[in-house]
PDB file of C-alpha atoms in Angstrom:
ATOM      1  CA  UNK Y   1     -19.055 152.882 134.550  1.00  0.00           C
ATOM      2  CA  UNK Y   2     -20.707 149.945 136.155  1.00  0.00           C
ATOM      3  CA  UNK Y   3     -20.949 146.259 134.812  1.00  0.00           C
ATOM      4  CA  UNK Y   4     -23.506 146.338 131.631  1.00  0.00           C
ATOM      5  CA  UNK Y   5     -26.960 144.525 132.137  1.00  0.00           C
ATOM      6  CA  UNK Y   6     -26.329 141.356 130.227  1.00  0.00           C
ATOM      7  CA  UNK Y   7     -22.980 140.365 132.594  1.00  0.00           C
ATOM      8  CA  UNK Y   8     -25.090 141.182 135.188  1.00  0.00           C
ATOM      9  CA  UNK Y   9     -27.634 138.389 133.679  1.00  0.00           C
ATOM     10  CA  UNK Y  10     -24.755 135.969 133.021  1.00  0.00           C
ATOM     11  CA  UNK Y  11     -23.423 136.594 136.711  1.00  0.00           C
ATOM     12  CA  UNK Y  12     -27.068 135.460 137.844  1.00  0.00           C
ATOM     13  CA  UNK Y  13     -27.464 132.392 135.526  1.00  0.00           C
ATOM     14  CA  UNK Y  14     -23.932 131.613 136.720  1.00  0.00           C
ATOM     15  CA  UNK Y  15     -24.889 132.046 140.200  1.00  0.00           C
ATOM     16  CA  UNK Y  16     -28.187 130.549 140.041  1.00  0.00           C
ATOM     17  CA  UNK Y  17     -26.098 126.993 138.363  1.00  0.00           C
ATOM     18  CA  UNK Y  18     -23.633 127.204 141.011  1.00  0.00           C
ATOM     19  CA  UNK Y  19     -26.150 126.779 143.952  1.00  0.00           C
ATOM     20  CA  UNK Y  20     -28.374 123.892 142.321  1.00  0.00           C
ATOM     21  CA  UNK Y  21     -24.550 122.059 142.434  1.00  0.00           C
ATOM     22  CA  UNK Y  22     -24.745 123.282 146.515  1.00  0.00           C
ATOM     23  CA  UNK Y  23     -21.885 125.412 145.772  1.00  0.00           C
ATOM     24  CA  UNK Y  24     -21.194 127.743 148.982  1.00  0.00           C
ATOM     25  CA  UNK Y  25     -20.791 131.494 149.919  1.00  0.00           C
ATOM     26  CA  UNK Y  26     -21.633 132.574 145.604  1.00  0.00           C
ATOM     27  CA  UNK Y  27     -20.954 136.211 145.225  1.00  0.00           C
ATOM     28  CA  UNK Y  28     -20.672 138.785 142.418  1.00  0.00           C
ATOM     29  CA  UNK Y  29     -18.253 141.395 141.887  1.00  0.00           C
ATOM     30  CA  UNK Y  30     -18.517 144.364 139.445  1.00  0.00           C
ATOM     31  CA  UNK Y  31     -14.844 144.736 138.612  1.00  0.00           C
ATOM     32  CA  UNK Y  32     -16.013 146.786 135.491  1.00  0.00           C
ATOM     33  CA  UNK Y  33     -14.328 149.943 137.036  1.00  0.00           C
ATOM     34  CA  UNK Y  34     -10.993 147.844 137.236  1.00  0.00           C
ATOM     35  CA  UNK Y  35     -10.650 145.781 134.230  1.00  0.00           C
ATOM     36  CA  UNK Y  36     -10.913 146.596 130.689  1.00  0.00           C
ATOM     37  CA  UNK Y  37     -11.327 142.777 129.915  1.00  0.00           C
ATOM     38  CA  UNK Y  38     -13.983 142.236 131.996  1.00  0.00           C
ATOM     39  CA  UNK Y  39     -17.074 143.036 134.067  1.00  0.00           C
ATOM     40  CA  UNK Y  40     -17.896 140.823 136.364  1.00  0.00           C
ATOM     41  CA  UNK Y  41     -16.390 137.903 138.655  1.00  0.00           C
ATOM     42  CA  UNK Y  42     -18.308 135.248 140.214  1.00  0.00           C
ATOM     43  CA  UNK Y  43     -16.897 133.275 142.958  1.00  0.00           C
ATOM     44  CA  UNK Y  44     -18.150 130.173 144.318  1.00  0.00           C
ATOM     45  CA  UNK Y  45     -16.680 127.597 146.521  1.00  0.00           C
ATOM     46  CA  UNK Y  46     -17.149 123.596 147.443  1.00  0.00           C
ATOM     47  CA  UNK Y  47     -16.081 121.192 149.665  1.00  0.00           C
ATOM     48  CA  UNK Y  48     -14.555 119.097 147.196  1.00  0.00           C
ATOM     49  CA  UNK Y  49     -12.816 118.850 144.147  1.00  0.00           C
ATOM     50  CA  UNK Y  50     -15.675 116.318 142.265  1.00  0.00           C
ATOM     51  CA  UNK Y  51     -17.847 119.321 143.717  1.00  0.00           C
ATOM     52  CA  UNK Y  52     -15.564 121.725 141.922  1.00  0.00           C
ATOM     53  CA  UNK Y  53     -16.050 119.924 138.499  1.00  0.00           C
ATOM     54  CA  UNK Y  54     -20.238 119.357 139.120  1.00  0.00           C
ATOM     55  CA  UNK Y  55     -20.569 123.457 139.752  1.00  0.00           C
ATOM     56  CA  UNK Y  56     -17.877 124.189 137.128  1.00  0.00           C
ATOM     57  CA  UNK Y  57     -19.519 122.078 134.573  1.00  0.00           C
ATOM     58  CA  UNK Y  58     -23.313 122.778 135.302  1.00  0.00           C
ATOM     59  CA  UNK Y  59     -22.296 126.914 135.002  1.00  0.00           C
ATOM     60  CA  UNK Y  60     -20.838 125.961 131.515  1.00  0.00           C
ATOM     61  CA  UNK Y  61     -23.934 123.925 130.465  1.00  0.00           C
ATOM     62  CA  UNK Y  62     -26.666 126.943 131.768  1.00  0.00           C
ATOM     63  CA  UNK Y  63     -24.604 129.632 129.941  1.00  0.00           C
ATOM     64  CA  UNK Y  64     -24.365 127.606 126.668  1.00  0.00           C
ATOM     65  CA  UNK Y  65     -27.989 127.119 126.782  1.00  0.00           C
ATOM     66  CA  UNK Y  66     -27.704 131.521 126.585  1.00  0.00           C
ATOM     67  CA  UNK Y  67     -25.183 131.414 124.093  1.00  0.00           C
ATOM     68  CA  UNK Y  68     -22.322 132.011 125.794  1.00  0.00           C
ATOM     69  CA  UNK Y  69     -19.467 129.698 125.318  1.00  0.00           C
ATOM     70  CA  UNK Y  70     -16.386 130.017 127.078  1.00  0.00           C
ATOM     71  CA  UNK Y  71     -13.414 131.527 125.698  1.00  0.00           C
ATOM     72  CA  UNK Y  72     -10.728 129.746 128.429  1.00  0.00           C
ATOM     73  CA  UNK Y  73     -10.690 127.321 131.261  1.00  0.00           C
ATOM     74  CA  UNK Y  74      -7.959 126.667 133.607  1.00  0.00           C
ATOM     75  CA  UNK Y  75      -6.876 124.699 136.481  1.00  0.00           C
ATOM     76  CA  UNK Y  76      -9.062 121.625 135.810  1.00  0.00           C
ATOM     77  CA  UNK Y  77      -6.956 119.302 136.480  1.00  0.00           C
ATOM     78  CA  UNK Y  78      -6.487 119.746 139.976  1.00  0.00           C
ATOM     79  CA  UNK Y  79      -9.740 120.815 140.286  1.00  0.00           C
ATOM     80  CA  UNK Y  80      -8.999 122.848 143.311  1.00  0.00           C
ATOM     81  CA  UNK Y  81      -9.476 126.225 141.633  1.00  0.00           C
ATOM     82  CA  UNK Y  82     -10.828 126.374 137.978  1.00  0.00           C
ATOM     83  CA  UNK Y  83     -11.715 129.543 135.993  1.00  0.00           C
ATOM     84  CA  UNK Y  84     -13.672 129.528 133.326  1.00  0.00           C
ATOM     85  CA  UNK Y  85     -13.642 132.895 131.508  1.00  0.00           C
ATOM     86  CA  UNK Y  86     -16.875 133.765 129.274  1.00  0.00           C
ATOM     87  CA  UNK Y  87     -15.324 137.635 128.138  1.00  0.00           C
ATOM     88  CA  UNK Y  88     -18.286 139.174 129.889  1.00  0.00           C
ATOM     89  CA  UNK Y  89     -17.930 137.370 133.489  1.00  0.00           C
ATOM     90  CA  UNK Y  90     -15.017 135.030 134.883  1.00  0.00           C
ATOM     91  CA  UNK Y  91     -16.417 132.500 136.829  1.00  0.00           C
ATOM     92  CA  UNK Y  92     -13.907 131.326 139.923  1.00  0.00           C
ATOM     93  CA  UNK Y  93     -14.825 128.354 141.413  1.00  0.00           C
ATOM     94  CA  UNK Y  94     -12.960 126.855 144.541  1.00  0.00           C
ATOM     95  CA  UNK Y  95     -12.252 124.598 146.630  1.00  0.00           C
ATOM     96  CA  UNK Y  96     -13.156 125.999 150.102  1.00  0.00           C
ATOM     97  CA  UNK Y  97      -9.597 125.770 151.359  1.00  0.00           C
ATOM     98  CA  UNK Y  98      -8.341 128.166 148.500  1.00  0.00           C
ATOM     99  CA  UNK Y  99     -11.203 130.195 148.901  1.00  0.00           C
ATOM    100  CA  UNK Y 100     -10.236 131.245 152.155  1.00  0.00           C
ATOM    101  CA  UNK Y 101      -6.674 131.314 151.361  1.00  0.00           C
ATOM    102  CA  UNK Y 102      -6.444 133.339 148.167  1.00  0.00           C
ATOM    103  CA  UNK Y 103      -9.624 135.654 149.384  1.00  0.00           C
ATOM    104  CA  UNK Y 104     -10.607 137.188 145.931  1.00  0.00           C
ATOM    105  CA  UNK Y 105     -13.666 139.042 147.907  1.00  0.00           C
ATOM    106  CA  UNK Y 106     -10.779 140.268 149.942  1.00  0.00           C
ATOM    107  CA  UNK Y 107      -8.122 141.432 146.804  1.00  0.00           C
ATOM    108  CA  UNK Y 108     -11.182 143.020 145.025  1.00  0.00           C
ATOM    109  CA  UNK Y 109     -12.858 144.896 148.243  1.00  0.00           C
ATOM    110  CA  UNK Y 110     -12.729 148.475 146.577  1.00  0.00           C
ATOM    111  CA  UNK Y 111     -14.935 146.884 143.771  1.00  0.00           C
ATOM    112  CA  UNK Y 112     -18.745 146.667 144.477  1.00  0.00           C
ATOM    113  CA  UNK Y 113     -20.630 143.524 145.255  1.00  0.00           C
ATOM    114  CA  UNK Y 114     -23.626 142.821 142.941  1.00  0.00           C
ATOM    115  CA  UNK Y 115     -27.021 142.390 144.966  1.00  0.00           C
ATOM    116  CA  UNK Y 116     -28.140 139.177 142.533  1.00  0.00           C
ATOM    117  CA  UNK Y 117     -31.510 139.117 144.742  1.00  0.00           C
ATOM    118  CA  UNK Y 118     -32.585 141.949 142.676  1.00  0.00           C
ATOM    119  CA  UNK Y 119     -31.354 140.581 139.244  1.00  0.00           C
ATOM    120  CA  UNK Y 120     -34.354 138.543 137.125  1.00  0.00           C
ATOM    121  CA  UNK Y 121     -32.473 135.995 135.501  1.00  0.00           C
ATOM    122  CA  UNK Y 122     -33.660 135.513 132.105  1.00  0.00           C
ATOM    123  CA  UNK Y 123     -35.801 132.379 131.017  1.00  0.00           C
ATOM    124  CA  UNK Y 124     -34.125 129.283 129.762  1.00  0.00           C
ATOM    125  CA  UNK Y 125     -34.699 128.828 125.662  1.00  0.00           C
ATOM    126  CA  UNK Y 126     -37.384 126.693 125.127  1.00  0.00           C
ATOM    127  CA  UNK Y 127     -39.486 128.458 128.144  1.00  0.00           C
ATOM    128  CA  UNK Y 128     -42.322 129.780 125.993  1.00  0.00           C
ATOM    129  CA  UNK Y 129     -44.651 129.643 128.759  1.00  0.00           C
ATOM    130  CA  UNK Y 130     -42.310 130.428 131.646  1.00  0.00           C
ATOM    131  CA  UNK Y 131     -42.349 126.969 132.706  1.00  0.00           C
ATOM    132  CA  UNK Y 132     -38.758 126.052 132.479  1.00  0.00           C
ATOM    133  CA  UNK Y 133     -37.915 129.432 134.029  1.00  0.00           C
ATOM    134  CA  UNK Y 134     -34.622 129.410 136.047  1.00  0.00           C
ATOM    135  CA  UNK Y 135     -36.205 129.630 139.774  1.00  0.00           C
ATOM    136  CA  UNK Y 136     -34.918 132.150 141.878  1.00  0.00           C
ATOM    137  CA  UNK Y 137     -32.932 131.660 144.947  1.00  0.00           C
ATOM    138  CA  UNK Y 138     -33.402 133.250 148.362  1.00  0.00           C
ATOM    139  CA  UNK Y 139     -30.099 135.430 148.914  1.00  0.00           C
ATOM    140  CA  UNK Y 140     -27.790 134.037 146.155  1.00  0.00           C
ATOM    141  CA  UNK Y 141     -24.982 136.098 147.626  1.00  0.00           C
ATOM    142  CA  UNK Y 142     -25.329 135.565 151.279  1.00  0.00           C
ATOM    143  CA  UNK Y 143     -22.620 133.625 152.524  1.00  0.00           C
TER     144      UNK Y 143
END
């Protein structure tokens, strides 16, 4: 069983909002295989912890705009490491020093990455004509 097409979507919204906040080293795991709750994580990191709350905040905004609301946040108070779980993705977004600390790519290596360069993210509402589409970024999971 592999992570269903619309987390996959999610994941690259969530991705795609992550970067236009300069977020570093965003990366998608299918952990559909591993948790029933579940399918996909995205991790993202930033220098900073008013970074942390910019990326966190602009991921919540985008995925609203799809209908998504989150179900849970946590850790935004310290703003070091705050998760914001949507049911069909978790969203992990870090400061850069508990990025390479806690090493989630590391914990979840038997799960596979998600190549979002291939994923079409799907057009923001309102985007009749395409206009408003979300723009693609080169290598959203390079790091």
């Amino acid at each position: 069983m592999t992570a269903a097409d619309h987390s996959i979507q999610l994941a690259k919204v969530a991705a795609l909002a992550s970067e236009e906040k300069l977020a570093e080293k965003v990366m998608a795991i299918d952990v559909s295989e591993q948790m029933p709750l579940t399918d996909v994580f995205v991790i993202a990191s930033a220098p900073s912890e008013r970074q942390v709350g910019a990326i966190v905040d602009e991921v919540e905004d985008r995925l609203r705009e799809l209908g998504s609301k989150p179900i849970r946040r946590e850790g935004e108070r310290e703003g070091r490491w705050v998760l914001i779980d949507f049911g069909d993705i978790i969203v992990h977004v870090q400061h850069e020093e508990e990025r390479e600390y806690y090493a989630l790519e590391r914990l979840w290596k038997d799960c596979p990455e998600i190549d979002l360069s291939t994923v079409e993210a799907p057009a923001r509402p309102g985007a009749a004509d395409g206009s408003d589409e979300v723009d693609e970024v080169d290598e959203v999971d390079q790091a």
